[in-house]
PDB file of C-alpha atoms in Angstrom:
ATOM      1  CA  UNK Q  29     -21.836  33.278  63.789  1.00 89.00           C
ATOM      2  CA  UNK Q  30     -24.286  31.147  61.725  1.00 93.00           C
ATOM      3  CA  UNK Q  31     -24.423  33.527  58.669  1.00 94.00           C
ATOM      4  CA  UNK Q  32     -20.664  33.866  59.275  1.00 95.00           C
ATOM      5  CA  UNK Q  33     -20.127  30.110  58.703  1.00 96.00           C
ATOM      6  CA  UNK Q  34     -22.949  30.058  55.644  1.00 95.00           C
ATOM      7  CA  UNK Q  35     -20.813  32.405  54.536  1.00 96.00           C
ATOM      8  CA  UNK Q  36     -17.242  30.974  54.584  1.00 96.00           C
ATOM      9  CA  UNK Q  37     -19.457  27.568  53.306  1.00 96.00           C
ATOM     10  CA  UNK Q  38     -20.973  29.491  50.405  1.00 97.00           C
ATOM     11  CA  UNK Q  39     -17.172  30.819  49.579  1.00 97.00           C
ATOM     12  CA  UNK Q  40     -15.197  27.611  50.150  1.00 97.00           C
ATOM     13  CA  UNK Q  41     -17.528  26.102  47.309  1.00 97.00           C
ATOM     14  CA  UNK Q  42     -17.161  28.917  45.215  1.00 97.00           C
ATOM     15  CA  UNK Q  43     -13.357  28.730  45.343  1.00 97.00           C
ATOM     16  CA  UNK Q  44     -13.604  25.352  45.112  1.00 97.00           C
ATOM     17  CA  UNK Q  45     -15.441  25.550  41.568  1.00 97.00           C
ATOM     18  CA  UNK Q  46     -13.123  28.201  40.721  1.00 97.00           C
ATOM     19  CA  UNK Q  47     -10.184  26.154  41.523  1.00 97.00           C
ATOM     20  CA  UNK Q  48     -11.598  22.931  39.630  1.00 97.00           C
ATOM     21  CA  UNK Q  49     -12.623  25.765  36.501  1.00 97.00           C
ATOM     22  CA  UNK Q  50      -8.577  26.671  36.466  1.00 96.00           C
ATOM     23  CA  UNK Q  51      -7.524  23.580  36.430  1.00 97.00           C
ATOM     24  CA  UNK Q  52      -9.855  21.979  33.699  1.00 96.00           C
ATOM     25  CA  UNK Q  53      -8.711  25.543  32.539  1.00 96.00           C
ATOM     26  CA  UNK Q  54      -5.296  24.177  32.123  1.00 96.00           C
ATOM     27  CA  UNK Q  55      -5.803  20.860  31.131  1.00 96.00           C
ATOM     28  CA  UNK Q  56      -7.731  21.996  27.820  1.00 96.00           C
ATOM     29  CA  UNK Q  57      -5.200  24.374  27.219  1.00 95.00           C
ATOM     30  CA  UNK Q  58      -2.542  21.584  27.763  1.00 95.00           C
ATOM     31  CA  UNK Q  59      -4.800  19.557  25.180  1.00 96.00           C
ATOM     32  CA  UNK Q  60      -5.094  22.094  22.645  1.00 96.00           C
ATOM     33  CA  UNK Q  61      -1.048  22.506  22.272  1.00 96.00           C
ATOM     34  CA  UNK Q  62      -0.878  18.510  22.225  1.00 96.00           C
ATOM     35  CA  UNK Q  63      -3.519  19.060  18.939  1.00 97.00           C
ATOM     36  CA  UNK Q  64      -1.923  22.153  17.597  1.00 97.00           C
ATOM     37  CA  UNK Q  65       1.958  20.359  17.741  1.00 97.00           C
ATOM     38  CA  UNK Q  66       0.155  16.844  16.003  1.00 98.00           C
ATOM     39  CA  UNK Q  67      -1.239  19.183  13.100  1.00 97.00           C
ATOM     40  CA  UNK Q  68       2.537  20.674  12.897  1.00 97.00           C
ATOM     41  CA  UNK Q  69       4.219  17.372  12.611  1.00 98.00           C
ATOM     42  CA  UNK Q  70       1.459  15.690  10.029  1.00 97.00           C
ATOM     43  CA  UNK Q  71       1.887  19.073   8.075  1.00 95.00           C
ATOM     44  CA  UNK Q  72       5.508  18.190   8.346  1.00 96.00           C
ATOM     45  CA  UNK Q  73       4.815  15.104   7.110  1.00 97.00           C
ATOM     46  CA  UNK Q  74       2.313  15.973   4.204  1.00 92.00           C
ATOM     47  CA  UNK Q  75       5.103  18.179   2.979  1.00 92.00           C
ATOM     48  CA  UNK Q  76       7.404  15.129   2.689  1.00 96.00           C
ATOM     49  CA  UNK Q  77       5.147  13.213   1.678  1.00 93.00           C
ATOM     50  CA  UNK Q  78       4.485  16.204  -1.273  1.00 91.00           C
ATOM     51  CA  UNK Q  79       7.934  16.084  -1.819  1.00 93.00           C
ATOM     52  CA  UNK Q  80       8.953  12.396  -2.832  1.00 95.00           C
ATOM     53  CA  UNK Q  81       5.255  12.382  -4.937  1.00 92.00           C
ATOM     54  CA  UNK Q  82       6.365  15.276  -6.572  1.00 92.00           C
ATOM     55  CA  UNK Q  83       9.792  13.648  -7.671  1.00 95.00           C
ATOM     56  CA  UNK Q  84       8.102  10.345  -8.345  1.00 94.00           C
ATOM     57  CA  UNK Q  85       5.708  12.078 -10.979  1.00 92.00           C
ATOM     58  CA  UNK Q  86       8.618  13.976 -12.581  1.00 93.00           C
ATOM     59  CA  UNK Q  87      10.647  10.257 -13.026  1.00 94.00           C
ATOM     60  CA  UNK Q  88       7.403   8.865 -14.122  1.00 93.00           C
ATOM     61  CA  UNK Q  89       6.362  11.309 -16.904  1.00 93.00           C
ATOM     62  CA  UNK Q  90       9.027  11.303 -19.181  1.00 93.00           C
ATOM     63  CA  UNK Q  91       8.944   7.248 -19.068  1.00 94.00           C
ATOM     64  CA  UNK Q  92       5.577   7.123 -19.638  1.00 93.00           C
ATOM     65  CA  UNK Q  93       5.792   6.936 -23.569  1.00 92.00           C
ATOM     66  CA  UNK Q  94       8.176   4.508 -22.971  1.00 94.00           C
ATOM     67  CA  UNK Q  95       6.148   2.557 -20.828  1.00 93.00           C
ATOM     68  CA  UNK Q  96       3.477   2.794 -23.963  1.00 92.00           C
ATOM     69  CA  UNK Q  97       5.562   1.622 -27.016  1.00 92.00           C
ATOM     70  CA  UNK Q  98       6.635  -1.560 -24.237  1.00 92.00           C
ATOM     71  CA  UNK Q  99       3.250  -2.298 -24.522  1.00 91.00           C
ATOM     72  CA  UNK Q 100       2.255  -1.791 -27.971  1.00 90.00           C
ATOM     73  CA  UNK Q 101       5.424  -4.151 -28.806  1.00 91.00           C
ATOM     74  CA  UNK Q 102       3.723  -6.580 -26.353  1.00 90.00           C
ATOM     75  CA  UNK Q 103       2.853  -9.052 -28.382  1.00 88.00           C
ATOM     76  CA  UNK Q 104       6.002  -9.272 -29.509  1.00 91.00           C
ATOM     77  CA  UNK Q 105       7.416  -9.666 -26.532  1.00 88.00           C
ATOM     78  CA  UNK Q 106       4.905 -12.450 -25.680  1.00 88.00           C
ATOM     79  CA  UNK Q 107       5.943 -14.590 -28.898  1.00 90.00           C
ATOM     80  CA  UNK Q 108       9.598 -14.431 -27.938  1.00 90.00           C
ATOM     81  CA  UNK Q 109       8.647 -15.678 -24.406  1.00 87.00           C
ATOM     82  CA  UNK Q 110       6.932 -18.690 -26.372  1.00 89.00           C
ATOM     83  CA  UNK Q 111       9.984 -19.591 -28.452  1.00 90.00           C
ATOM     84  CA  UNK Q 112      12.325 -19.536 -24.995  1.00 89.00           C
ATOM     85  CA  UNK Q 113      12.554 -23.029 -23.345  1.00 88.00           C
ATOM     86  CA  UNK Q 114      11.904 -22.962 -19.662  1.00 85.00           C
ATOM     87  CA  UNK Q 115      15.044 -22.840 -17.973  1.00 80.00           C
ATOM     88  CA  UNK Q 116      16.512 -26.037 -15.764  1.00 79.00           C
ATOM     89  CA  UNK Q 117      16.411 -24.222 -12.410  1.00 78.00           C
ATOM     90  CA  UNK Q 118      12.520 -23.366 -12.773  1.00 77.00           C
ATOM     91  CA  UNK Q 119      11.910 -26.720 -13.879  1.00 74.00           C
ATOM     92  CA  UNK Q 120      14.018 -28.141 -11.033  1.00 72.00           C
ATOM     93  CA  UNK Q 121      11.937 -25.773  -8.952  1.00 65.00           C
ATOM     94  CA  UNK Q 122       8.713 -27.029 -10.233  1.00 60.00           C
ATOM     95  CA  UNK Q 123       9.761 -30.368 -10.115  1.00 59.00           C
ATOM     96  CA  UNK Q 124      10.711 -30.214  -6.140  1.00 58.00           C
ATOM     97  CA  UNK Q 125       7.387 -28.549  -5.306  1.00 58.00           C
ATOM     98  CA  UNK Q 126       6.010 -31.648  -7.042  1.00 52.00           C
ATOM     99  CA  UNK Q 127       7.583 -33.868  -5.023  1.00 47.00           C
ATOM    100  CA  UNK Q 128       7.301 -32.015  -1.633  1.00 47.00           C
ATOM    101  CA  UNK Q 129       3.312 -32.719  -1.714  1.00 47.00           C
ATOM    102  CA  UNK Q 130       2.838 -35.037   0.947  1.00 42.00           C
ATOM    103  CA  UNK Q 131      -0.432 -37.706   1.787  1.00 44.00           C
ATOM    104  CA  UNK Q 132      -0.828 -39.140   4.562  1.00 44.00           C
ATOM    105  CA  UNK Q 133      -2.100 -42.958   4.139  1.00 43.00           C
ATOM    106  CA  UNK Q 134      -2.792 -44.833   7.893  1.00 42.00           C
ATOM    107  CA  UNK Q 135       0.268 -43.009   9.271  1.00 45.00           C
ATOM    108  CA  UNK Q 136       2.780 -43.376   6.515  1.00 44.00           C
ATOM    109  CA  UNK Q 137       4.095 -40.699   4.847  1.00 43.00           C
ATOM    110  CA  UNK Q 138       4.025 -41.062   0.914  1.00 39.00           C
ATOM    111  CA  UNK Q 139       5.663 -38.525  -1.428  1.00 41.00           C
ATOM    112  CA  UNK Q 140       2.890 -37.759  -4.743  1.00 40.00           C
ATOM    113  CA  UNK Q 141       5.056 -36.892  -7.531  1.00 42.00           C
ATOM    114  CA  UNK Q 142       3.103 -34.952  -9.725  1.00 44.00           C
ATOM    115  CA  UNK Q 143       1.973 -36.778 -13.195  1.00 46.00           C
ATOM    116  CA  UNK Q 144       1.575 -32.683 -15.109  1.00 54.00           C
ATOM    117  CA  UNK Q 145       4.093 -32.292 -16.992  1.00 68.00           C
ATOM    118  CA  UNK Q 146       4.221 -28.588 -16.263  1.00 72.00           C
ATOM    119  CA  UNK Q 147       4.529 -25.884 -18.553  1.00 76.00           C
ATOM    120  CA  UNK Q 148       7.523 -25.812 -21.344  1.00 81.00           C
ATOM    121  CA  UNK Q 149       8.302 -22.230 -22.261  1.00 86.00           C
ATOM    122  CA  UNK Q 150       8.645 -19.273 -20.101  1.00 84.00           C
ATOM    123  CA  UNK Q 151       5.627 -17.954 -21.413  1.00 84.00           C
ATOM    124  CA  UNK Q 152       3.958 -20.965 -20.144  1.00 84.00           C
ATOM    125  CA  UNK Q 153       5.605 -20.740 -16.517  1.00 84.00           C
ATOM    126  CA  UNK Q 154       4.761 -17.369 -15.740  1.00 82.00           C
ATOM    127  CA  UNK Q 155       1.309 -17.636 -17.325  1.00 82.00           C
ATOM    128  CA  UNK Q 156       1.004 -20.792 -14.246  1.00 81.00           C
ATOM    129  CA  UNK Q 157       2.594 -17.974 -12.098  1.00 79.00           C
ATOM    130  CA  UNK Q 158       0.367 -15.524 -11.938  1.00 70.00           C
ATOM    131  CA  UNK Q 159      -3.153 -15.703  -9.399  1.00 71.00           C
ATOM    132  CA  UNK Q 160      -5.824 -16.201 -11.824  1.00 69.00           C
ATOM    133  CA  UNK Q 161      -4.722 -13.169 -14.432  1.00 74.00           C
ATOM    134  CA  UNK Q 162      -4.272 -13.605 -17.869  1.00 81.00           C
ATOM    135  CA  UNK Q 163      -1.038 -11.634 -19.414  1.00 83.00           C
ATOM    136  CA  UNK Q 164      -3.619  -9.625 -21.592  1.00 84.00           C
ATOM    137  CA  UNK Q 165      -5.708  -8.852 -18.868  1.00 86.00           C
ATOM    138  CA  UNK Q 166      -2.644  -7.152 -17.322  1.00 86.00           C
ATOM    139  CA  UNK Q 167      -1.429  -5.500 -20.277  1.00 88.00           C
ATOM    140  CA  UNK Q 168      -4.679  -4.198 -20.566  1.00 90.00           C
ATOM    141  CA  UNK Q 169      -4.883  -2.781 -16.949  1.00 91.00           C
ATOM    142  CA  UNK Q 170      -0.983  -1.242 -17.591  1.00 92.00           C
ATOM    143  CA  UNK Q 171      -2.461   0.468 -20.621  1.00 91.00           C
ATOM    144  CA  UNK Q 172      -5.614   1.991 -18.618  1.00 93.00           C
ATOM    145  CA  UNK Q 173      -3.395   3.363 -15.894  1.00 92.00           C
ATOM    146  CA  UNK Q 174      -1.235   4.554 -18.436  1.00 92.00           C
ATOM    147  CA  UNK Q 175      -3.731   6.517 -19.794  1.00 92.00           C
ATOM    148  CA  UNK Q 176      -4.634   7.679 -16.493  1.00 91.00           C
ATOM    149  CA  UNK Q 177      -1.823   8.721 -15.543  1.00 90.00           C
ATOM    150  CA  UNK Q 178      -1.151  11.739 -17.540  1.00 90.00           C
ATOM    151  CA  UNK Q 179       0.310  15.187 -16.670  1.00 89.00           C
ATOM    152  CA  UNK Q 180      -3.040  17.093 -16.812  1.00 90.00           C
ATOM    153  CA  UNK Q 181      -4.104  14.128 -13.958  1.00 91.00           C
ATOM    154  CA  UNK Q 182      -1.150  14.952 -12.067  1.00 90.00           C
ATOM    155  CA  UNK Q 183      -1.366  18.749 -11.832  1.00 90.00           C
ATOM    156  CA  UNK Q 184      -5.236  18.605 -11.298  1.00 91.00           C
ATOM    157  CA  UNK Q 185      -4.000  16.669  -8.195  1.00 87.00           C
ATOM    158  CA  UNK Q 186      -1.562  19.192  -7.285  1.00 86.00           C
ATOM    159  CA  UNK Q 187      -3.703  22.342  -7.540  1.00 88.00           C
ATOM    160  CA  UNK Q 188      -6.228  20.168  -5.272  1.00 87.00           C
ATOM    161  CA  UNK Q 189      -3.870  19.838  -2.908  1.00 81.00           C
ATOM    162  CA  UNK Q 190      -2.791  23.047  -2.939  1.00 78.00           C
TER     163      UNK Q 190
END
């Protein structure tokens, strides 16, 4: 009876590895269909994603020419922005942001109204606008991308993709 119960002992563990083998069995096969159906749906969404590039590139292409001679005439575009006085509601705008800057002196609120007289034209206001960029360093930049931009750019992309 001793080898009898080694026995049944020696085959309860085996089933019990068995049984622990199916189960981690199923879980990885569980895991694998949770992968393979998140690789569907991002494929899904690549192909979207393809989709509204795609028609993004083909509005942006034929502008692009466009989008050159707008620079080119820059300049002049610039010196009309000079010649146009700043108009009252950006002034008024200006002016309350002067006045909203608030000191505090020993607990009494004092309103600072600013002594600048702030920019004239429009040129001048959205020069003061912008976060440390000059208008010709932009223009610059637009042309650059411009240039990058190009169809031979956009199907190298697309047969990399492919």
């Amino acid at each position: 009876t001793k080898l009898a119960c080694e026995i049944r002992d020696s085959a309860n563990k085996v089933l019990a590895f068995c049984t622990n083998e199916f189960k981690e069995q199923h879980l990885q096969y569980q895991g694998w269909g949770t992968v393979v159906a998140n690789l569907e749906e991002i494929a899904q969404a690549m192909q979207k994603t393809e989709l509204k590039f795609k028609k993004a590139v083909a509005i942006f292409l034929p502008l692009r020419e466009k989008q050159f001679k707008i620079l080119e005439n820059f300049n002049e575009t610039i010196s009309l922005l000079d010649r146009i006085p700043l108009l009252k509601s950006l002034k008024e705008k200006e002016t309350d942001e002067g006045l909203t800057k608030r000191s505090q002196d020993e607990g009494i609120i004092s309103f600072i109204v600013s002594t600048d007289s702030g920019p004239s034209t429009l040129l001048e206001w959205i020069t003061t606008q912008g976060q440390g960029q000059s208008i010709e360093t932009i223009r610059l930049k637009c042309f650059d991308d411009l240039r990058l931009f190009d169809s031979e750019m956009f199907a190298q992309l697309d047969r990399e993709v492919q």
